[in-house]
Coordinates of C-alpha atoms in Angstrom, one line a residue:
Chain I
M187 CA 69.8 152.3 -2.1
I188 CA 68.8 148.5 -1.6
F189 CA 65.5 147.1 -2.7
F190 CA 64.2 144.0 -1.6
V191 CA 61.8 142.2 -4.0
K192 CA 59.8 139.1 -2.6
R193 CA 59.9 136.6 -5.3
R194 CA 58.6 133.0 -5.0
A195 CA 61.4 130.8 -5.5
L196 CA 61.6 127.8 -8.1
S197 CA 62.8 125.6 -5.4
T198 CA 59.5 126.0 -3.6
V199 CA 57.3 125.0 -6.6
V200 CA 59.6 122.2 -7.5
T201 CA 59.6 121.0 -3.8
T202 CA 55.7 121.0 -3.7
A203 CA 55.7 119.2 -7.1
L204 CA 57.8 116.6 -5.7
M205 CA 55.7 116.3 -2.6
L206 CA 52.3 116.3 -4.5
T207 CA 53.8 113.7 -6.9
A208 CA 55.3 111.4 -3.8
V209 CA 52.0 111.7 -2.0
A210 CA 50.2 110.7 -5.1
V211 CA 52.4 107.9 -5.9
I212 CA 52.6 106.8 -2.5
G213 CA 48.9 107.0 -1.5
T214 CA 47.9 105.3 -4.8
G215 CA 50.1 102.2 -3.8
V216 CA 48.9 102.3 -0.4
V217 CA 45.4 102.2 -1.7
A218 CA 45.9 99.9 -4.2
W219 CA 47.7 97.5 -1.6
S220 CA 44.9 98.1 0.9
N221 CA 42.4 97.1 -1.8
S222 CA 44.3 94.1 -2.7
N223 CA 44.5 92.9 0.8
L224 CA 40.6 93.9 1.3
R225 CA 39.9 91.8 -1.9
T226 CA 42.0 89.1 -0.8
F227 CA 40.4 89.0 2.7
E228 CA 37.0 89.3 0.9
N229 CA 37.5 86.3 -1.3
N230 CA 38.9 84.3 1.7
L231 CA 35.9 85.2 3.7
V232 CA 33.5 84.5 0.8
T233 CA 35.0 81.0 0.2
S234 CA 35.3 80.3 3.9
A235 CA 31.6 81.5 4.4
S236 CA 30.4 79.5 1.5
N237 CA 32.2 76.3 2.5
N238 CA 31.1 76.4 6.1
T239 CA 27.8 77.3 5.3
N240 CA 27.3 74.5 2.9
K241 CA 28.9 72.2 5.0
I242 CA 26.5 73.1 7.7
N243 CA 23.4 72.6 5.5
E244 CA 24.6 69.1 4.0
M245 CA 22.9 66.3 5.6
P246 CA 23.9 63.2 4.3
I247 CA 22.7 59.8 5.9
I248 CA 23.7 56.5 5.4
E249 CA 20.3 55.0 4.4
N250 CA 21.0 51.5 4.4
V251 CA 24.1 48.9 4.3
V252 CA 24.2 45.5 2.8
L253 CA 26.7 43.0 3.3
V254 CA 26.2 40.9 0.4
P255 CA 27.7 37.3 0.3
N256 CA 29.0 36.2 -3.0
Y257 CA 31.2 33.3 -1.8
P258 CA 29.7 30.6 -3.7
L259 CA 30.7 32.4 -7.3
F260 CA 33.6 34.5 -6.4
G261 CA 34.9 33.7 -3.0
I262 CA 34.7 37.7 -2.4
N263 CA 31.9 39.6 -0.5
S264 CA 31.0 43.0 -1.3
V265 CA 29.4 45.9 0.6
N266 CA 26.5 48.1 -0.7
V267 CA 26.2 51.5 0.9
T268 CA 23.2 53.8 -0.1
V269 CA 23.9 57.3 0.8
T270 CA 21.0 59.7 0.9
N271 CA 20.6 63.5 0.9
V272 CA 18.2 64.8 3.3
G273 CA 19.5 68.3 3.3
T274 CA 18.9 71.3 1.0
V275 CA 22.3 71.5 -0.5
G276 CA 24.2 68.8 -2.8
F277 CA 27.3 67.3 -2.0
N278 CA 29.9 65.0 -3.1
V279 CA 30.8 61.8 -1.4
A280 CA 34.9 62.0 -1.6
K281 CA 36.0 58.8 0.3
I282 CA 34.2 55.9 1.8
Q283 CA 36.1 53.8 4.3
I284 CA 35.2 50.3 5.2
S285 CA 36.9 48.5 8.2
D286 CA 36.6 45.8 10.9
S287 CA 38.7 44.8 13.7
T288 CA 41.1 42.9 11.2
Q289 CA 41.0 45.0 8.0
S290 CA 40.5 48.3 6.4
I291 CA 40.1 49.9 3.1
T292 CA 39.6 53.4 1.8
K293 CA 38.0 53.9 -1.8
T294 CA 38.1 57.5 -3.3
V295 CA 34.9 58.0 -5.1
S296 CA 34.7 59.8 -8.4
G297 CA 31.2 60.8 -9.3
G298 CA 29.7 61.0 -6.0
N299 CA 27.4 63.9 -6.4
V300 CA 24.1 63.4 -4.6
T301 CA 21.6 66.0 -5.3
P302 CA 19.4 67.1 -2.7
H303 CA 16.5 64.6 -1.6
S304 CA 18.1 61.7 -3.6
S305 CA 20.1 58.6 -3.1
K306 CA 23.2 57.0 -4.6
L307 CA 24.5 53.3 -4.3
F308 CA 28.1 52.6 -3.8
S309 CA 29.2 49.1 -4.1
Y310 CA 32.5 47.7 -3.0
S311 CA 34.3 44.3 -2.8
Y312 CA 35.1 43.6 0.9
Q313 CA 35.7 40.4 2.5
W314 CA 33.4 41.2 5.5
I315 CA 33.4 38.6 8.4
H316 CA 30.4 36.9 9.7
G317 CA 29.8 37.8 13.4
S318 CA 32.1 40.9 13.1
V319 CA 31.0 44.5 13.1
T320 CA 31.8 46.3 9.8
T321 CA 32.2 49.9 10.2
I322 CA 31.3 52.0 6.9
Q323 CA 32.7 55.8 7.0
V324 CA 31.5 58.2 4.6
T325 CA 33.3 61.4 3.9
T326 CA 32.1 64.5 1.8
A327 CA 34.1 66.7 -0.4
R328 CA 33.1 69.5 2.2
G329 CA 34.7 67.1 5.2
T330 CA 31.3 66.0 6.5
T331 CA 31.9 62.6 8.2
I332 CA 28.9 60.2 8.8
S333 CA 29.5 56.5 9.8
A334 CA 27.5 53.4 10.2
Q335 CA 27.7 50.0 11.4
A336 CA 26.4 46.3 9.9
M337 CA 26.8 42.6 10.8
Q338 CA 25.9 39.8 9.4
P339 CA 25.3 36.9 12.0
Chain Q
M232 CA 49.7 136.4 5.4
I233 CA 46.8 134.6 3.2
K234 CA 45.7 131.3 4.7
R235 CA 45.3 128.9 1.8
R236 CA 44.3 125.3 1.9
G237 CA 47.2 123.2 0.9
I238 CA 46.7 120.7 -2.2
S239 CA 48.2 117.9 -0.2
S240 CA 45.4 118.2 2.3
V241 CA 42.6 117.5 -0.2
V242 CA 44.7 114.5 -1.7
G243 CA 45.0 113.2 1.8
T244 CA 41.4 113.5 2.6
V245 CA 40.5 111.8 -0.8
F246 CA 42.6 109.0 0.2
A247 CA 41.3 108.9 3.6
I248 CA 37.7 108.9 2.0
I249 CA 38.6 106.0 0.0
A250 CA 40.3 104.1 2.7
L251 CA 37.3 104.5 4.9
A252 CA 34.8 103.6 2.5
S253 CA 36.7 100.3 1.6
T254 CA 36.7 99.8 5.3
V255 CA 33.2 100.4 6.0
G256 CA 32.1 98.4 2.7
Y257 CA 34.2 95.5 3.8
I258 CA 32.9 95.6 7.3
T259 CA 29.5 95.7 5.9
Y260 CA 30.0 92.8 3.7
S261 CA 31.4 90.8 6.6
M262 CA 28.2 91.4 8.4
N263 CA 26.3 90.2 5.5
V264 CA 28.4 87.3 5.3
L265 CA 27.9 86.7 9.2
D266 CA 24.4 86.9 8.8
N267 CA 24.0 84.5 6.1
Y268 CA 26.2 82.2 8.4
N269 CA 23.9 82.7 11.1
Q270 CA 21.0 81.8 9.1
S271 CA 22.4 78.9 7.9
I272 CA 23.3 77.7 11.5
L273 CA 19.6 78.6 12.7
A274 CA 18.1 76.7 9.6
R275 CA 20.6 73.7 10.2
N276 CA 19.5 73.8 14.0
Q277 CA 15.7 73.9 13.0
Q278 CA 16.3 70.7 10.8
A279 CA 18.1 69.1 13.5
T280 CA 15.4 69.9 16.2
D281 CA 12.9 68.7 13.3
V282 CA 14.6 65.1 13.0
T283 CA 14.4 64.8 16.8
K284 CA 11.1 65.9 16.9
E285 CA 10.1 63.3 14.2
K286 CA 8.7 60.5 16.3
F287 CA 6.7 57.5 15.0
Q288 CA 5.8 53.8 16.0
V289 CA 5.0 50.8 14.1
S290 CA 1.7 49.6 15.6
S291 CA 1.2 46.3 13.4
V292 CA 2.6 44.5 10.6
T293 CA 0.7 42.0 8.8
M294 CA 1.0 40.3 5.3
V295 CA -1.9 41.1 2.9
N296 CA -2.1 39.6 -0.2
N297 CA 1.7 38.2 0.2
K298 CA 2.7 42.2 0.6
L299 CA 3.4 43.9 3.6
N300 CA 0.9 45.9 5.4
I301 CA 2.5 48.2 8.0
T302 CA 0.2 50.6 10.2
V303 CA 2.3 53.3 11.6
V304 CA 1.2 55.8 14.1
N305 CA 2.6 59.4 14.1
T306 CA 3.2 60.0 17.9
G307 CA 5.3 63.5 17.2
S308 CA 4.4 67.0 16.7
L309 CA 5.7 67.1 12.8
P310 CA 4.1 65.2 9.8
V311 CA 6.1 62.3 8.6
N312 CA 6.8 61.4 5.1
F313 CA 8.1 57.7 4.5
T314 CA 10.1 58.1 1.3
K315 CA 11.8 54.5 1.4
I316 CA 11.1 51.0 2.5
W317 CA 13.9 48.5 2.5
I318 CA 12.9 44.8 2.7
T319 CA 15.7 42.2 3.1
N320 CA 14.8 38.6 2.8
K321 CA 16.7 37.1 6.0
S322 CA 16.5 33.3 4.6
A323 CA 18.7 34.2 1.5
T324 CA 22.1 33.2 3.0
T325 CA 24.1 32.9 -0.1
T326 CA 23.0 36.0 -2.0
A327 CA 21.6 39.1 -1.1
W328 CA 17.8 39.8 -1.3
V329 CA 17.4 43.3 -0.5
K330 CA 14.8 45.5 -2.2
S331 CA 13.9 49.3 -1.9
Y332 CA 10.7 51.0 -2.7
T333 CA 9.5 54.5 -2.7
P334 CA 6.0 54.1 -1.1
V335 CA 3.1 56.3 -2.2
N336 CA 0.7 58.1 0.1
S337 CA 2.8 57.9 2.9
L338 CA 2.4 61.0 4.8
A339 CA 1.1 60.8 8.4
A340 CA -0.2 63.8 10.2
P341 CA 0.6 64.2 13.7
G342 CA -1.1 62.0 15.8
N343 CA -2.7 60.2 13.0
T344 CA -2.4 56.6 11.8
L345 CA -1.1 55.8 8.4
T346 CA -2.3 52.2 7.2
N347 CA -1.6 50.0 4.5
L348 CA 2.1 51.0 4.2
G349 CA 3.9 48.7 1.8
Q350 CA 0.8 47.6 -0.1
G351 CA 2.0 49.5 -3.0
V352 CA 4.9 47.6 -3.0
S353 CA 5.4 45.5 -6.3
T354 CA 7.3 42.5 -5.3
W355 CA 5.5 39.3 -3.9
L356 CA 6.7 38.2 -0.3
N357 CA 6.2 34.8 0.8
T358 CA 4.5 34.7 4.2
N359 CA 6.7 31.8 5.7
Y360 CA 9.9 33.9 5.1
P361 CA 11.3 36.1 7.5
Y362 CA 12.0 39.6 6.2
H363 CA 13.8 42.5 7.9
V364 CA 12.2 45.9 7.1
K365 CA 13.6 49.4 7.4
L366 CA 11.3 52.6 7.1
V367 CA 13.2 55.7 6.1
T368 CA 11.5 59.3 6.5
S369 CA 12.3 62.4 4.7
R370 CA 14.3 63.7 7.5
G371 CA 16.5 60.4 7.5
N372 CA 15.2 58.9 10.5
T373 CA 14.8 55.1 10.3
N374 CA 12.7 52.3 12.1
E375 CA 13.8 48.8 11.8
F376 CA 12.0 45.6 12.6
D377 CA 11.6 41.9 11.8
V378 CA 8.7 40.3 10.1
N379 CA 8.0 36.5 10.8
S380 CA 11.3 36.7 12.4
V381 CA 12.1 37.5 16.0
S382 CA 15.4 39.1 15.5
T383 CA 19.0 38.6 14.4
A384 CA 20.1 38.8 18.0
P385 CA 18.9 36.7 21.0
L386 CA 15.9 38.2 23.1
N387 CA 15.9 38.1 26.5
I388 CA 13.4 35.2 27.3
Q389 CA 12.5 33.9 30.9
L390 CA 10.2 30.9 31.5
L391 CA 8.5 30.7 35.1
A392 CA 6.4 28.1 36.6
T393 CA 3.9 29.4 39.1
P394 CA 4.2 27.4 41.5
P395 CA 6.9 25.0 40.7
N396 CA 6.1 22.6 42.7
V397 CA 2.6 20.9 42.4
P398 CA 0.7 17.9 43.6
S399 CA 0.4 15.2 41.0
A400 CA -2.3 15.7 38.7
F401 CA -2.5 19.6 39.5
K402 CA -2.3 22.4 37.3
T403 CA 0.6 25.0 37.4
Q404 CA 1.0 28.1 35.2
L405 CA 3.8 28.7 33.0
I406 CA 4.7 32.5 32.1
M407 CA 6.9 33.1 29.3
L408 CA 8.6 36.8 29.4
V409 CA 10.2 37.8 26.5
T410 CA 11.8 41.2 26.6
N411 CA 12.8 43.0 23.4
N412 CA 16.2 44.0 24.5
S413 CA 17.2 45.1 20.9
T414 CA 17.3 48.6 19.4
G415 CA 14.6 47.5 16.7
T416 CA 10.8 46.8 16.8
V417 CA 10.2 43.0 16.5
T418 CA 7.0 41.8 15.0
N419 CA 4.7 38.6 15.0
L420 CA 5.8 37.1 18.1
V421 CA 4.5 33.5 18.3
P422 CA 5.7 30.9 20.9
N423 CA 6.6 27.5 19.8
S424 CA 5.0 24.8 21.4
L425 CA 6.4 23.9 24.9
A426 CA 9.1 21.2 24.3
T427 CA 10.3 18.7 26.8
Y428 CA 14.1 19.0 27.8
G429 CA 15.9 16.2 28.9
T430 CA 14.3 12.9 30.5
P431 CA 11.4 13.7 32.5
T432 CA 10.2 11.4 35.4
A433 CA 6.7 13.4 35.5
T434 CA 4.2 13.7 32.8
C435 CA 3.7 17.3 32.1
T436 CA 0.9 18.2 29.6
P437 CA 0.6 21.7 28.3
G438 CA -2.4 23.5 27.4
T439 CA -3.0 25.9 24.9
V440 CA -0.8 29.4 24.9
S441 CA -2.2 32.8 25.7
P442 CA -2.3 35.0 23.9
T443 CA -1.1 33.1 20.8
K444 CA 0.7 36.1 19.3
Y445 CA 2.2 39.5 19.9
N446 CA 1.9 41.7 16.8
T447 CA 4.7 44.0 17.5
L448 CA 7.3 44.6 20.4
S449 CA 8.9 47.8 20.5
P450 CA 12.7 47.9 22.3
G451 CA 12.4 47.7 26.0
S452 CA 8.6 46.1 26.0
T453 CA 7.8 42.8 27.4
A454 CA 5.5 40.0 25.9
V455 CA 3.8 37.6 28.2
F456 CA 2.5 34.3 27.3
T457 CA 0.9 31.8 29.7
W458 CA 0.2 28.4 29.6
G459 CA -1.8 26.0 32.0
V460 CA 0.3 22.6 32.4
T461 CA -1.2 19.5 34.3
A462 CA 1.9 17.6 35.8
T463 CA 1.5 14.1 36.8
G464 CA 4.2 12.0 38.5
G465 CA 5.1 10.5 41.7
N466 CA 7.0 12.2 44.9
S467 CA 9.8 14.5 43.5
A468 CA 9.0 13.6 39.8
S469 CA 9.9 16.2 37.5
C470 CA 9.9 17.6 33.9
T471 CA 11.6 20.4 32.2
L472 CA 10.0 22.3 29.5
S473 CA 11.6 24.6 27.0
A474 CA 10.0 27.7 25.5
S475 CA 11.2 29.5 22.4
L476 CA 9.8 31.7 19.5
Q477 CA 8.8 30.8 16.0
N478 CA 12.0 31.9 13.9
G479 CA 13.8 32.8 16.7
Y480 CA 17.4 33.3 17.2
S481 CA 19.3 30.0 17.2
K482 CA 19.2 28.5 20.9
N483 CA 17.2 31.3 22.1
F484 CA 15.1 29.5 24.8
A485 CA 14.3 29.4 28.2
N486 CA 13.7 26.4 30.5
T487 CA 11.8 25.6 33.8
T488 CA 11.3 22.6 35.6
I489 CA 7.8 21.5 37.6
T490 CA 8.4 19.1 40.4
T491 CA 5.2 17.1 41.5
S492 CA 4.3 15.6 44.8
A493 CA 2.0 12.6 45.6
I494 CA -0.9 13.0 47.7
S495 CA -0.2 11.1 50.9
L496 CA -2.5 8.3 51.7
S497 CA -1.6 5.6 54.1
G498 CA -3.6 3.2 56.1
T499 CA -4.0 5.4 59.1
T500 CA -5.0 8.5 57.2
Y501 CA -7.1 7.2 54.7
S502 CA -10.3 8.2 56.3
Q503 CA -9.1 11.7 56.2
N504 CA -8.5 11.5 52.3
T505 CA -12.0 10.1 51.2
G506 CA -13.1 10.9 47.8
T507 CA -10.3 9.2 46.1
L508 CA -12.7 7.0 44.4
T509 CA -16.0 8.7 42.9
I510 CA -18.9 7.9 40.9
N511 CA -20.6 9.7 38.2
Y512 CA -24.0 10.1 39.6
T513 CA -25.6 10.6 36.1
T514 CA -24.6 7.1 35.0
F515 CA -26.4 5.4 37.9
Q516 CA -29.1 3.0 36.2
F517 CA -30.7 0.0 37.2
T518 CA -32.3 -3.1 35.4
Q519 CA -35.1 -5.4 36.2
G520 CA -34.7 -7.5 33.4
S521 CA -36.0 -5.1 30.7
G522 CA -33.1 -3.0 29.8
W523 CA -31.2 -0.4 31.6
I524 CA -33.2 2.4 33.0
P525 CA -31.6 5.7 34.3
D526 CA -34.3 6.5 36.7
W527 CA -34.5 6.9 40.7
L528 CA -38.0 5.4 40.6
I529 CA -37.5 1.6 41.0
P530 CA -40.2 -1.0 41.7
K531 CA -39.8 -2.8 45.2
G532 CA -39.3 -6.3 45.8
T533 CA -37.9 -7.2 42.4
A534 CA -34.4 -8.5 41.5
T535 CA -32.4 -5.6 40.4
G536 CA -29.1 -4.9 39.2
F537 CA -27.3 -1.4 39.4
N538 CA -24.7 0.1 37.2
M539 CA -22.8 3.2 37.4
T540 CA -19.2 4.6 36.5
L541 CA -16.5 4.5 39.1
T542 CA -13.4 6.5 38.6
N543 CA -10.0 6.1 40.5
S544 CA -9.1 9.5 41.0
D545 CA -5.6 8.8 42.6
P546 CA -3.2 10.1 40.3
V547 CA -0.3 7.6 40.5
R548 CA -1.7 4.5 41.9
T549 CA -3.8 1.3 40.8
F550 CA -6.9 0.4 42.6
Y551 CA -8.0 -3.3 42.9
L552 CA -11.6 -3.7 43.8
S553 CA -12.6 -6.2 46.3
N554 CA -15.4 -8.5 45.8
K555 CA -16.7 -7.4 49.1
T556 CA -17.8 -3.9 47.4
A557 CA -21.4 -3.8 48.0
M558 CA -24.4 -1.3 48.2
I559 CA -26.8 -1.2 51.3
M560 CA -30.3 0.0 50.7
Q561 CA -32.7 1.2 53.5
V562 CA -36.2 2.4 53.1
A563 CA -37.1 5.4 55.4
G564 CA -39.0 4.2 58.2
S565 CA -37.7 0.8 57.9
A566 CA -34.9 -1.0 60.1
S567 CA -34.2 -3.6 57.7
T568 CA -31.3 -3.4 55.2
T569 CA -30.7 -4.9 52.0
A570 CA -27.0 -5.6 50.6
L571 CA -26.1 -6.1 46.9
Y572 CA -22.6 -7.1 46.2
A573 CA -20.5 -6.4 43.2
A574 CA -20.5 -8.4 40.2
K575 CA -18.4 -9.0 37.3
S576 CA -21.1 -7.9 34.8
I577 CA -24.8 -7.7 34.8
S578 CA -26.9 -8.0 31.4
S579 CA -29.6 -5.6 30.5
A580 CA -31.9 -8.8 31.1
G581 CA -30.7 -8.7 34.7
A582 CA -28.5 -12.0 34.5
V583 CA -25.7 -11.5 37.1
T584 CA -21.9 -12.7 36.2
A585 CA -20.0 -13.4 39.6
Y586 CA -17.1 -11.5 40.6
T587 CA -14.6 -14.2 40.1
C588 CA -11.0 -14.7 38.6
T589 CA -8.3 -17.1 38.9
G590 CA -5.2 -16.8 40.8
Y591 CA -4.4 -15.5 44.0
P592 CA -6.4 -14.3 46.0
T593 CA -9.1 -16.3 45.3
N594 CA -11.8 -14.6 43.5
D595 CA -11.0 -11.3 44.9
Y596 CA -9.3 -8.3 43.5
C597 CA -10.2 -9.2 39.9
V598 CA -10.7 -5.9 38.6
S599 CA -7.9 -3.4 38.5
L600 CA -8.8 0.4 37.7
A601 CA -5.5 2.3 36.8
P602 CA -5.2 6.1 38.2
G603 CA -7.4 8.5 36.5
Q604 CA -9.7 5.7 34.8
S605 CA -12.9 4.9 35.2
M606 CA -15.0 1.5 34.8
S607 CA -18.5 0.3 35.0
L608 CA -19.4 -1.0 38.0
Y609 CA -22.1 -3.7 38.5
I610 CA -24.0 -4.3 41.9
G611 CA -26.6 -6.9 42.6
A612 CA -24.9 -10.1 43.2
N613 CA -26.2 -12.0 46.4
G614 CA -22.6 -12.1 48.2
P615 CA -18.9 -11.9 47.5
S616 CA -18.2 -13.4 44.3
L617 CA -21.6 -15.1 43.9
G618 CA -23.9 -15.0 40.7
G619 CA -27.4 -14.8 42.5
T620 CA -29.7 -11.7 42.3
V621 CA -31.2 -9.7 44.9
K622 CA -34.6 -8.3 45.1
T623 CA -34.9 -4.4 46.4
P624 CA -36.8 -4.1 49.7
S625 CA -40.1 -4.7 49.9
Q626 CA -41.1 -1.3 51.6
V627 CA -42.2 1.5 49.4
G628 CA -40.8 5.2 50.0
P629 CA -37.8 7.1 49.8
T630 CA -34.7 5.0 49.9
S631 CA -31.0 5.5 50.7
A632 CA -28.4 3.6 49.1
L633 CA -25.0 3.5 50.3
L634 CA -21.9 2.3 48.2
L635 CA -19.2 0.8 50.0
V636 CA -16.1 0.2 48.0
Y637 CA -13.2 -2.1 49.2
G638 CA -9.9 -2.7 47.7
K639 CA -6.5 -1.9 47.8
F640 CA -3.9 0.4 46.0
D641 CA -1.1 -2.0 44.9
T642 CA 1.0 -2.7 42.0
S643 CA -0.2 -6.2 41.4
R644 CA -3.3 -8.0 42.3
G645 CA -1.5 -10.3 44.7
G646 CA 0.7 -7.6 46.4
N647 CA 0.9 -6.4 49.7
G648 CA -0.4 -2.8 48.9
L649 CA -2.2 -0.3 50.6
I650 CA -5.6 -1.6 51.7
Y651 CA -8.5 1.0 51.1
A652 CA -12.1 1.5 51.7
Q653 CA -14.5 4.2 51.2
D654 CA -18.1 4.8 51.3
I655 CA -19.9 6.7 48.5
P656 CA -23.2 8.0 50.1
F657 CA -26.1 9.7 48.8
I658 CA -27.2 7.7 46.1
A659 CA -31.0 8.5 46.3
V660 CA -33.7 6.0 45.0
Y661 CA -37.5 6.0 45.4
L662 CA -39.2 2.6 45.4
Y663 CA -42.8 2.0 44.6

């Protein structure tokens, strides 16, 4: 006489355990990876949105340009540029370029922070030419560029 | 068979929920960021719109107590707040004289006028110096103009004579048109006195300019100044006048030429041009030995001398008076006439000095009268170049006195110039 006893095989338990472990490990990994990616995207989005929003909101103007003659003393002229913040967020003047038809200089600015509704004077030696148009280009740290022209007859 | 939910499905669901929640959270956050971004763009657009809506005009600029006194009209739909005034002394060439000030009480409501802007500036300004002024608003708009100086660039100046050809001694009108072709408002436009350009052959005498000043001239606008100019000269004589602006740009001026034409007067047409010689009726007076009397009531039958002012209205030629010049008196109702001839002079006591002189022609054309000039004409001699007196008619009543002037237009007394004769009527007297 033959008896068939129904028994759960050990291999099934092991297999299930292995499967659960694998699912847990892989799932955790995938979730962690996804979260990491999401965090990265989020950070990028935050940075980009913040920069662009601030760039949109920053409103620098070149309020006045003075071509200063100084030749009796040193033989070198200079340019005074007054930059005013008429917007609602502060900005940093990063670069000022002064040029005319024959020459061009670019000055990297340190300490060019201009708070809202305030002005800052930037002065640089520059041999401007009588009767020639001098172009002043101001670039902020966020990349906003404004320009103005002046001429001494 | 027993149906049981496998543990793997639970785990999968958990992960699915986590993934879904993360995705939803990210999308929500993205939407918020986009919303902020959108708000920023809207705000920036609003600011840009406000900048364009902000409009104002400088209506006048004067110097009061050596300080700027600027009047500004807010022509826009938004309040205007002036945050800075830049003042540059343009006469300082070897160094930069640039000052900036923050004005007080500098808010102008829409449609309102802001006055006394600049009076709070502490710096003393010289009223004779040219200054360049820049107004800056809180929105970054600027308005620049010059005080006591027309511009740093030449303006469009035209000078027109209407008409450009005039008879000698007539007046023409000069019109100076100044168009502000710059981008900034110019202030205090005052024309210089008209200057003679080149070598004129006619004499041009300008009158006063009207108006004397324009307080401001906005870009694209035109100022109009006018002068009356009297031009005197011969045929085709001309003068060129030059107009410019005080403190104007160097060599920024305009010229115009006025040409004169002489009034035609020949021996055959002189009768058509009467009126070249005139008398001033109000200067008519007589003497009968007791001083000059400006009256038309004259005693009859008495030796009388007359005096009046004779003017040569010819613009270019000198008139030489002949000794045959006389006045004919005739009493109403009488057929007889009395002639009284020109004398060199008659004293208030009635003494007649004969109209004589040396040289050629003998005792004639002794007195000359330059263009536009006047002289005292004495009438009362008893004949050409004689020194006797003449009595007034013996009748009484209204009497006409006709002055007959003889002479010639010439360059010298003895020349063969243009003979000329003219009667000057309607001297009325009454003999009693």
